[in-house]
Short mmCIF file of C-alpha atoms in Angstrom, two decimals:
data_model
loop_
_atom_site.label_atom_id
_atom_site.label_comp_id
_atom_site.label_asym_id
_atom_site.label_seq_id
_atom_site.Cartn_x
_atom_site.Cartn_y
_atom_site.Cartn_z
CA ARG A 1467 28.63 -11.12 -1.48
CA ILE A 1468 25.66 -11.38 -2.19
CA GLU A 1469 25.90 -8.73 -5.43
CA LYS A 1470 28.21 -11.09 -7.68
CA ALA A 1471 26.37 -14.80 -6.66
CA LEU A 1472 23.00 -12.36 -8.12
CA LYS A 1473 25.31 -11.49 -11.13
CA GLU A 1474 25.87 -15.39 -11.49
CA ILE A 1475 22.84 -15.94 -11.87
CA GLY A 1476 21.86 -13.54 -14.09
CA ASN A 1477 20.93 -10.66 -11.84
CA PRO A 1478 16.70 -12.43 -11.34
CA CYS A 1479 14.90 -9.88 -10.75
CA ASN A 1480 16.99 -6.60 -11.75
CA LYS A 1481 14.38 -4.58 -12.80
CA VAL A 1482 11.24 -5.92 -11.39
CA PRO A 1483 11.06 -2.62 -8.49
CA ALA A 1484 10.51 -3.06 -4.82
CA ILE A 1485 8.72 -1.65 -1.54
CA GLN A 1486 12.54 -2.39 1.31
CA VAL A 1487 11.06 -2.91 4.48
CA VAL A 1488 13.66 -1.51 7.39
CA GLY A 1489 13.90 -0.70 10.67
CA THR A 1490 14.54 -1.91 14.48
CA ASN A 1491 9.98 -2.66 15.12
CA GLY A 1492 7.61 -3.63 13.49
CA LYS A 1493 9.38 -4.86 9.83
CA GLY A 1494 7.09 -7.95 10.21
CA SER A 1495 4.29 -5.52 11.17
CA ILE A 1496 4.58 -3.69 7.74
CA THR A 1497 5.08 -6.40 5.73
CA SER A 1498 2.53 -8.16 6.78
CA PHE A 1499 -0.14 -5.52 5.99
CA ILE A 1500 0.94 -3.73 2.02
CA GLU A 1501 0.81 -7.83 1.40
CA ASN A 1502 -2.86 -8.66 2.19
CA THR A 1503 -3.86 -5.25 0.12
CA LEU A 1504 -0.81 -6.50 -2.73
CA LYS A 1505 -2.39 -10.24 -2.38
CA ILE A 1506 -6.38 -8.46 -2.69
CA ALA A 1507 -5.18 -6.38 -5.43
CA ASP A 1508 -3.87 -9.08 -7.81
CA ILE A 1509 -0.68 -7.79 -7.73
CA ARG A 1510 2.12 -10.84 -8.76
CA VAL A 1511 4.39 -10.30 -5.18
CA GLY A 1512 6.98 -11.94 -4.10
CA VAL A 1513 7.68 -11.22 -0.33
CA THR A 1514 10.55 -12.19 2.44
CA THR A 1515 10.63 -11.88 5.66
CA SER A 1516 13.32 -13.03 8.88
CA PRO A 1517 12.77 -14.55 10.42
CA HIS A 1518 10.75 -17.74 10.36
CA LEU A 1519 8.70 -19.33 13.10
CA ILE A 1520 8.27 -22.73 12.29
CA SER A 1521 9.38 -23.55 8.47
CA TRP A 1522 12.47 -22.09 6.40
CA CYS A 1523 9.66 -22.18 3.91
CA GLU A 1524 7.75 -18.43 5.59
CA ARG A 1525 10.73 -17.01 4.46
CA ILE A 1526 9.62 -16.73 0.50
CA HIS A 1527 6.46 -15.85 0.04
CA PHE A 1528 4.45 -15.65 -3.47
CA GLY A 1529 1.20 -14.78 -3.99
CA GLY A 1530 0.66 -14.05 -0.55
CA GLN A 1531 1.59 -18.48 0.24
CA LEU A 1532 4.86 -19.81 1.54
CA ILE A 1533 6.48 -21.47 -1.13
CA GLY A 1534 6.11 -24.98 -0.82
CA GLU A 1535 8.43 -27.20 1.21
CA ASN A 1536 9.46 -29.44 -1.89
CA GLU A 1537 10.48 -25.98 -3.91
CA PHE A 1538 12.54 -24.68 -1.49
CA CYS A 1539 14.83 -27.36 -1.18
CA GLN A 1540 14.95 -27.88 -5.18
CA LEU A 1541 15.41 -23.95 -4.59
CA ILE A 1542 18.09 -24.01 -2.06
CA GLN A 1543 19.99 -27.11 -3.70
CA SER A 1544 20.08 -25.64 -7.28
CA LEU A 1545 22.15 -23.03 -5.47
CA GLU A 1546 24.18 -24.96 -3.48
CA GLY A 1547 27.29 -24.30 -6.03
CA ILE A 1548 26.75 -20.49 -6.58
CA SER A 1549 26.54 -20.25 -2.56
CA ASN A 1550 29.43 -22.05 -1.48
CA ASP A 1551 31.63 -20.39 -4.37
CA PHE A 1552 31.53 -16.98 -3.15
CA ASN A 1553 30.76 -18.12 0.73
CA LEU A 1554 27.16 -16.70 1.27
CA THR A 1555 25.48 -17.00 4.23
CA THR A 1556 22.36 -18.88 5.17
CA TYR A 1557 20.21 -15.44 4.55
CA GLU A 1558 22.14 -14.61 1.59
CA LEU A 1559 21.53 -17.83 0.09
CA ILE A 1560 17.64 -17.69 0.72
CA ILE A 1561 17.52 -13.95 -0.55
CA ALA A 1562 19.33 -15.01 -3.67
CA SER A 1563 16.75 -17.96 -3.69
CA ALA A 1564 14.19 -15.79 -3.35
CA LEU A 1565 14.95 -13.33 -5.94
CA LYS A 1566 15.58 -16.47 -7.97
CA TYR A 1567 11.75 -17.89 -7.63
CA PHE A 1568 9.95 -14.61 -7.86
CA SER A 1569 11.76 -14.64 -11.73
CA GLU A 1570 10.50 -17.34 -12.57
CA LYS A 1571 6.99 -16.15 -11.24
CA ASP A 1572 7.12 -13.93 -13.27
CA ALA A 1573 6.62 -11.15 -10.29
CA GLN A 1574 5.50 -7.41 -10.81
CA LEU A 1575 6.59 -6.57 -7.55
CA LEU A 1576 8.99 -7.28 -4.68
CA VAL A 1577 8.41 -6.77 -1.29
CA LEU A 1578 11.70 -7.18 0.84
CA GLU A 1579 11.72 -7.00 4.53
CA VAL A 1580 15.31 -6.47 5.95
CA GLY A 1581 17.19 -8.80 8.37
CA LEU A 1582 19.90 -6.91 10.00
CA GLY A 1583 20.75 -3.44 9.74
CA GLY A 1584 20.56 -2.30 5.85
CA ARG A 1585 23.37 -0.63 4.32
CA LEU A 1586 24.94 -4.29 4.45
CA ASP A 1587 22.12 -6.68 4.55
CA ALA A 1588 21.41 -8.71 1.55
CA THR A 1589 18.21 -7.02 0.21
CA THR A 1590 19.94 -3.92 0.01
CA ALA A 1591 21.42 -5.54 -3.20
CA HIS A 1592 18.31 -5.56 -5.25
CA PRO A 1593 18.68 -2.26 -7.32
CA TYR A 1594 15.93 -1.14 -7.86
CA ARG A 1595 14.21 -0.02 -4.74
CA PRO A 1596 12.45 2.82 -5.10
CA ILE A 1597 10.35 2.73 -2.01
CA ILE A 1598 12.00 2.44 1.65
CA ALA A 1599 8.98 1.49 4.55
CA MET A 1600 10.62 3.19 7.50
CA GLY A 1601 9.59 1.04 10.68
CA SER A 1602 10.69 2.33 14.09
CA ILE A 1603 14.58 2.56 14.81
CA GLY A 1604 16.00 1.57 18.17
CA LEU A 1605 19.05 0.07 19.88
CA ASP A 1606 18.71 -3.51 18.68
CA HIS A 1607 21.41 -5.78 17.81
CA CYS A 1608 24.36 -3.41 19.67
CA GLU A 1609 26.87 -6.50 18.98
CA THR A 1610 26.88 -5.47 14.62
CA LEU A 1611 25.11 -2.50 14.25
CA GLY A 1612 27.08 0.12 16.42
CA GLY A 1613 26.04 1.25 20.39
CA THR A 1614 24.50 3.90 19.56
CA LEU A 1615 21.07 5.13 18.20
CA GLN A 1616 23.14 7.90 15.64
CA GLU A 1617 25.19 4.19 14.09
CA ILE A 1618 22.37 2.18 14.33
CA ALA A 1619 19.96 4.66 12.04
CA THR A 1620 23.03 5.03 10.10
CA GLU A 1621 23.47 1.49 9.26
CA LYS A 1622 20.23 1.61 8.59
CA ALA A 1623 19.21 4.71 6.53
CA ALA A 1624 21.77 3.56 4.64
CA VAL A 1625 19.41 1.45 2.69
CA ILE A 1626 18.55 4.81 1.28
CA ASN A 1627 19.41 5.47 -2.59
CA LYS A 1628 19.05 7.70 -5.06
CA ASN A 1629 15.48 9.43 -5.96
CA SER A 1630 13.73 6.42 -3.74
CA LEU A 1631 10.69 7.26 -1.34
CA VAL A 1632 11.47 7.13 2.01
CA ILE A 1633 7.74 6.39 4.41
CA SER A 1634 8.48 6.49 7.89
CA SER A 1635 6.19 6.95 11.13
CA LYS A 1636 7.13 9.66 13.92
CA GLN A 1637 10.84 8.79 14.89
CA HIS A 1638 13.34 9.40 18.08
CA PRO A 1639 15.28 12.97 17.24
CA ILE A 1640 18.33 11.74 16.06
CA VAL A 1641 17.37 9.60 13.88
CA ALA A 1642 14.40 11.82 12.41
CA ASP A 1643 18.09 14.27 12.22
CA VAL A 1644 20.23 11.01 10.16
CA LEU A 1645 16.17 9.94 7.99
CA LYS A 1646 16.56 13.70 6.83
CA ARG A 1647 20.18 13.92 6.27
CA LYS A 1648 20.59 11.07 4.34
CA SER A 1649 17.08 11.57 2.44
CA LEU A 1650 18.50 14.82 0.95
CA GLU A 1651 22.15 13.23 0.21
CA LYS A 1652 20.70 10.82 -2.22
CA ASN A 1653 17.77 13.63 -3.17
CA ALA A 1654 14.90 11.28 -2.31
CA LYS A 1655 11.66 12.01 -1.03
CA LEU A 1656 10.79 11.84 2.86
CA ILE A 1657 7.23 11.59 4.42
CA TRP A 1658 5.90 11.42 7.96
CA VAL A 1659 3.50 9.85 8.57
CA ASN A 1660 0.48 9.62 11.27
CA PRO A 1661 -0.70 7.09 13.06
CA LEU A 1662 -3.84 5.78 11.41
CA SER A 1663 -6.81 6.67 13.88
CA LYS A 1664 -8.71 4.43 15.87
CA GLU A 1665 -12.13 4.90 13.25
CA CYS A 1666 -9.55 2.80 10.82
CA LYS A 1667 -9.98 -0.82 11.34
CA ILE A 1668 -6.20 -2.60 11.49
CA GLY A 1669 -6.61 -6.84 11.16
CA LEU A 1670 -2.96 -6.22 13.80
CA PRO A 1671 -4.17 -6.00 17.79
CA GLY A 1672 -1.93 -3.08 19.58
CA GLU A 1673 -2.00 0.86 19.16
CA PHE A 1674 1.30 0.81 18.05
CA GLN A 1675 0.20 -0.90 14.79
CA ARG A 1676 -1.31 1.52 13.71
CA GLU A 1677 1.52 3.38 13.24
CA ASN A 1678 2.81 0.27 11.20
CA ALA A 1679 -0.77 0.19 9.23
CA ALA A 1680 0.04 4.21 8.26
CA VAL A 1681 4.15 3.20 6.94
CA ALA A 1682 2.83 0.14 5.41
CA LYS A 1683 -0.44 2.23 3.36
CA GLY A 1684 1.97 5.40 2.64
CA ALA A 1685 3.94 2.75 0.84
CA LEU A 1686 1.04 1.01 -1.14
CA GLU A 1687 0.36 4.85 -1.85
CA ALA A 1688 3.25 5.25 -3.40
CA LEU A 1689 3.27 3.03 -5.65
CA GLY A 1690 0.96 4.65 -7.90
CA SER A 1691 5.01 6.62 -8.67
CA ILE A 1692 5.84 3.70 -9.90
CA GLY A 1693 2.19 2.66 -12.09
CA LEU A 1694 1.00 0.68 -9.11
CA ASP A 1695 -2.79 1.92 -8.20
CA ILE A 1696 -3.28 0.43 -5.69
CA SER A 1697 -7.20 1.46 -4.55
CA ARG A 1698 -8.49 2.93 -1.32
CA SER A 1699 -10.65 0.34 -0.55
CA HIS A 1700 -8.02 -2.62 -1.14
CA ILE A 1701 -5.98 -0.36 0.96
CA HIS A 1702 -8.89 -0.73 3.42
CA SER A 1703 -9.69 -3.70 2.96
CA GLY A 1704 -5.92 -5.49 3.42
CA ILE A 1705 -4.67 -2.97 6.26
CA ALA A 1706 -7.84 -4.56 8.35
CA SER A 1707 -7.68 -8.01 6.98
CA ALA A 1708 -3.55 -8.60 7.84
CA TYR A 1709 -2.58 -11.69 9.89
CA TRP A 1710 1.01 -11.59 11.57
CA PRO A 1711 1.08 -14.28 13.80
CA GLY A 1712 3.47 -13.50 17.71
CA ARG A 1713 2.43 -10.42 17.72
CA LEU A 1714 0.29 -9.45 20.92
CA GLN A 1715 -1.14 -12.74 20.00
CA SER A 1716 -4.00 -14.14 22.54
CA VAL A 1717 -3.59 -18.20 22.94
CA THR A 1718 -3.83 -20.53 25.12
CA TRP A 1719 -2.32 -23.03 27.13
CA LYS A 1720 -5.06 -26.00 28.05
CA ASP A 1721 -7.68 -23.71 27.53
CA HIS A 1722 -6.04 -21.17 29.81
CA PRO A 1723 -5.51 -17.74 28.14
CA LEU A 1724 -2.10 -16.55 27.16
CA LEU A 1725 -0.99 -13.36 24.66
CA ILE A 1726 2.22 -14.02 23.25
CA ASP A 1727 4.89 -11.28 21.48
CA GLY A 1728 7.89 -11.34 20.21
CA ALA A 1729 9.72 -7.52 21.56
CA HIS A 1730 13.01 -9.16 21.92
CA ASN A 1731 14.72 -5.14 22.67
CA PRO A 1732 13.90 -2.11 24.48
CA SER A 1733 12.00 -0.10 22.10
CA ALA A 1734 9.31 -3.23 21.98
CA ALA A 1735 9.25 -3.74 25.59
CA LYS A 1736 8.74 0.32 25.26
CA ALA A 1737 5.56 0.00 23.15
CA LEU A 1738 4.65 -3.93 25.05
CA ALA A 1739 4.53 -1.81 28.56
CA LYS A 1740 1.99 1.01 27.14
CA GLU A 1741 0.35 -1.32 25.34
CA ARG A 1742 -0.44 -3.48 28.98
CA GLU A 1743 -2.36 -0.20 30.15
CA SER A 1744 -5.08 -0.93 28.70
CA TRP A 1745 -5.29 -4.51 29.69
CA ALA A 1746 -8.31 -4.84 32.32
CA GLY A 1747 -6.64 -5.42 35.93
CA ASN A 1748 -3.27 -3.73 35.13
CA CYS A 1749 -3.12 -2.52 38.33
CA ASN A 1750 -2.81 -5.15 40.23
CA GLY A 1751 0.44 -6.45 38.42
CA VAL A 1752 1.20 -8.96 35.47
CA THR A 1753 2.31 -12.26 34.80
CA TRP A 1754 6.21 -12.12 32.33
CA ILE A 1755 7.34 -15.46 30.96
CA LEU A 1756 10.46 -14.72 29.41
CA GLY A 1757 12.82 -15.84 27.38
CA ILE A 1758 15.56 -13.53 26.34
CA GLN A 1759 19.06 -13.83 24.33
CA SER A 1760 22.45 -13.18 26.06
CA HIS A 1761 23.29 -10.63 23.58
CA LYS A 1762 19.92 -8.58 23.88
CA GLN A 1763 19.42 -5.77 26.09
CA ALA A 1764 17.21 -8.28 28.92
CA PRO A 1765 18.57 -4.85 32.44
CA GLU A 1766 16.52 -2.43 29.90
CA ILE A 1767 13.99 -4.62 28.94
CA LEU A 1768 12.65 -5.63 32.66
CA THR A 1769 12.67 -1.99 33.16
CA SER A 1770 10.64 -0.81 31.12
CA LEU A 1771 8.22 -3.76 31.27
CA VAL A 1772 7.94 -5.05 35.42
CA LYS A 1773 5.70 -2.96 37.37
CA GLN A 1774 4.64 -2.99 40.59
CA PHE A 1775 3.43 -6.25 42.05
CA ASP A 1776 3.74 -7.68 38.32
CA LEU A 1777 6.03 -11.43 38.12
CA VAL A 1778 9.46 -12.34 36.31
CA TRP A 1779 9.16 -15.95 35.22
CA ILE A 1780 12.76 -16.02 33.07
CA ILE A 1781 13.64 -19.54 30.43
CA PRO A 1782 15.58 -20.19 28.82
CA ILE A 1783 15.87 -20.61 24.67
CA PRO A 1784 15.86 -24.04 23.19
CA GLY A 1785 19.03 -23.94 20.82
CA HIS A 1786 20.18 -19.84 21.60
CA SER A 1787 22.28 -18.88 24.59
CA SER A 1788 19.70 -16.56 27.15
CA TRP A 1789 19.27 -14.76 29.97
CA THR A 1790 19.43 -16.41 33.31
CA LYS A 1791 17.71 -14.99 36.73
CA ASN A 1792 21.00 -14.70 38.72
CA GLU A 1793 22.27 -11.80 35.59
CA LEU A 1794 19.68 -10.78 36.12
CA ILE A 1795 19.35 -10.24 39.62
CA LYS A 1796 22.65 -8.63 39.48
CA ASP A 1797 21.57 -6.23 36.83
CA CYS A 1798 18.44 -5.41 38.43
CA PRO A 1799 18.66 -6.13 42.21
CA ASP A 1800 15.40 -4.41 43.22
CA LEU A 1801 13.85 -6.53 41.69
CA SER A 1802 15.36 -9.68 42.78
CA ASN A 1803 11.84 -11.60 44.96
CA ARG A 1804 9.46 -10.68 41.92
CA ILE A 1805 11.70 -12.42 39.61
CA PHE A 1806 11.35 -16.40 39.57
CA GLU A 1807 14.00 -19.61 37.01
CA ALA A 1808 12.12 -22.43 35.79
CA GLU A 1809 13.72 -25.15 32.89
CA ASP A 1810 10.82 -23.50 29.88
CA VAL A 1811 7.25 -22.78 29.55
CA SER A 1812 5.13 -25.31 30.41
CA LYS A 1813 6.82 -26.11 33.89
CA VAL A 1814 5.99 -22.10 34.27
CA LEU A 1815 2.68 -23.10 33.16
CA SER A 1816 2.22 -25.88 35.33
CA ILE A 1817 2.59 -23.70 38.07
CA LEU A 1818 0.19 -21.49 37.56
CA SER A 1819 -2.26 -24.19 37.01
CA THR A 1820 -2.28 -24.49 40.11
CA LEU A 1821 -3.41 -20.96 41.76
CA LYS A 1822 -6.93 -20.73 42.71
CA LYS A 1823 -6.76 -18.52 39.63
CA TRP A 1824 -5.13 -17.90 36.85
CA PRO A 1825 -3.88 -14.84 36.93
CA ARG A 1826 -5.77 -12.05 35.23
CA PRO A 1827 -4.40 -10.46 33.18
CA ALA A 1828 -3.61 -13.45 31.21
CA PRO A 1829 0.28 -14.47 31.97
CA ILE A 1830 2.39 -13.11 28.69
CA ILE A 1831 4.94 -15.39 27.20
CA ALA A 1832 7.90 -12.02 25.33
CA GLY A 1833 11.29 -11.84 24.86
CA SER A 1834 12.17 -13.93 22.20
CA LEU A 1835 10.45 -14.43 18.06
CA TYR A 1836 12.50 -18.07 18.53
CA LEU A 1837 10.98 -19.40 22.07
CA LEU A 1838 6.99 -18.36 20.26
CA GLY A 1839 8.27 -20.12 17.03
CA ASP A 1840 9.65 -22.83 19.54
CA LEU A 1841 5.97 -23.41 21.25
CA MET A 1842 4.47 -22.88 18.03
CA LYS A 1843 6.83 -25.83 16.33
CA LYS A 1844 5.77 -28.41 19.71
CA LYS A 1845 1.99 -27.08 19.61
CA ILE A 1846 3.02 -26.30 23.65
CA ILE A 1847 0.36 -23.37 23.05
CA LYS A 1848 -2.69 -23.12 20.70
CA LEU A 1849 -3.73 -20.58 18.33
CA ASN A 1850 -7.03 -19.37 18.09
#
């Protein structure tokens, strides 16, 4: 579908090399590290990301700037006929629009973040993807990609093309085997990277970001293979100053501290649970405010996150079918006396504000990027 549509509009950017960013978790962070570095290095780079938090314009960047709202609307409208002719999904339409936009901007390089899976993702329709940046692969979107780690890894590894360079941090052994087999089949070079050391400054909070930063660094260094040499100083500066909202981000509500994180699957929950071990006072309990879409593996998420003395508030995600308290208690009966329910985040925060002391560590809102985007759009929380 998307290949036919792109051909119809002249295959925009088909000769422009792309770093394709794949994985279950960390794709947005890897993309932000890469994009920020390329901006500092004055590379004319076009970037696609997914999903957005507030505005659809967030999905298309050029030269480190979001596409303007008027430009975005005009671009989408210009391809409306093509979209109808080929029955494109909204996501496919945006990718086609982005490639057309980047072609008009004379992009030197593309960074294409996969939306879902890989094998059938619209970004994979781009023919020139010499570098694959592979984030952590785990269970998510099982209803679409398959119910086992091997099935999901196979869908994602399908992006590996002939003679490409694949950069990956440590993966589950099942995933690692899939990546090795696919790389061998495609004569691709698979490069394993270790997390960046603590001496290296990274712009995004959380120790788990050191793995994402290492993948980004590996991908940036691999650009030398296609004639784009990025200096070490640019890479260090780009990784140190990267910004990506909604990932273990400190915010406030009426001057009260909060943390927000987009963790929405078991793998991300495990990483977040590991991170909480470094929070002062975490042994005394953490207050979780969670909105989880109904097709997500909420019981597994809770099992990873919730420790002794923790409290959990379950809230619906506006505009999305979500898990409820009663549904979760059926799967997690041992947590029944620690799970509460409220109509929205504001209600929970109002209740917490009546306590003698604001909880410490700061309450954390997680479970869905759509939930965080709604809070930002309505300005319920204040970004620091």
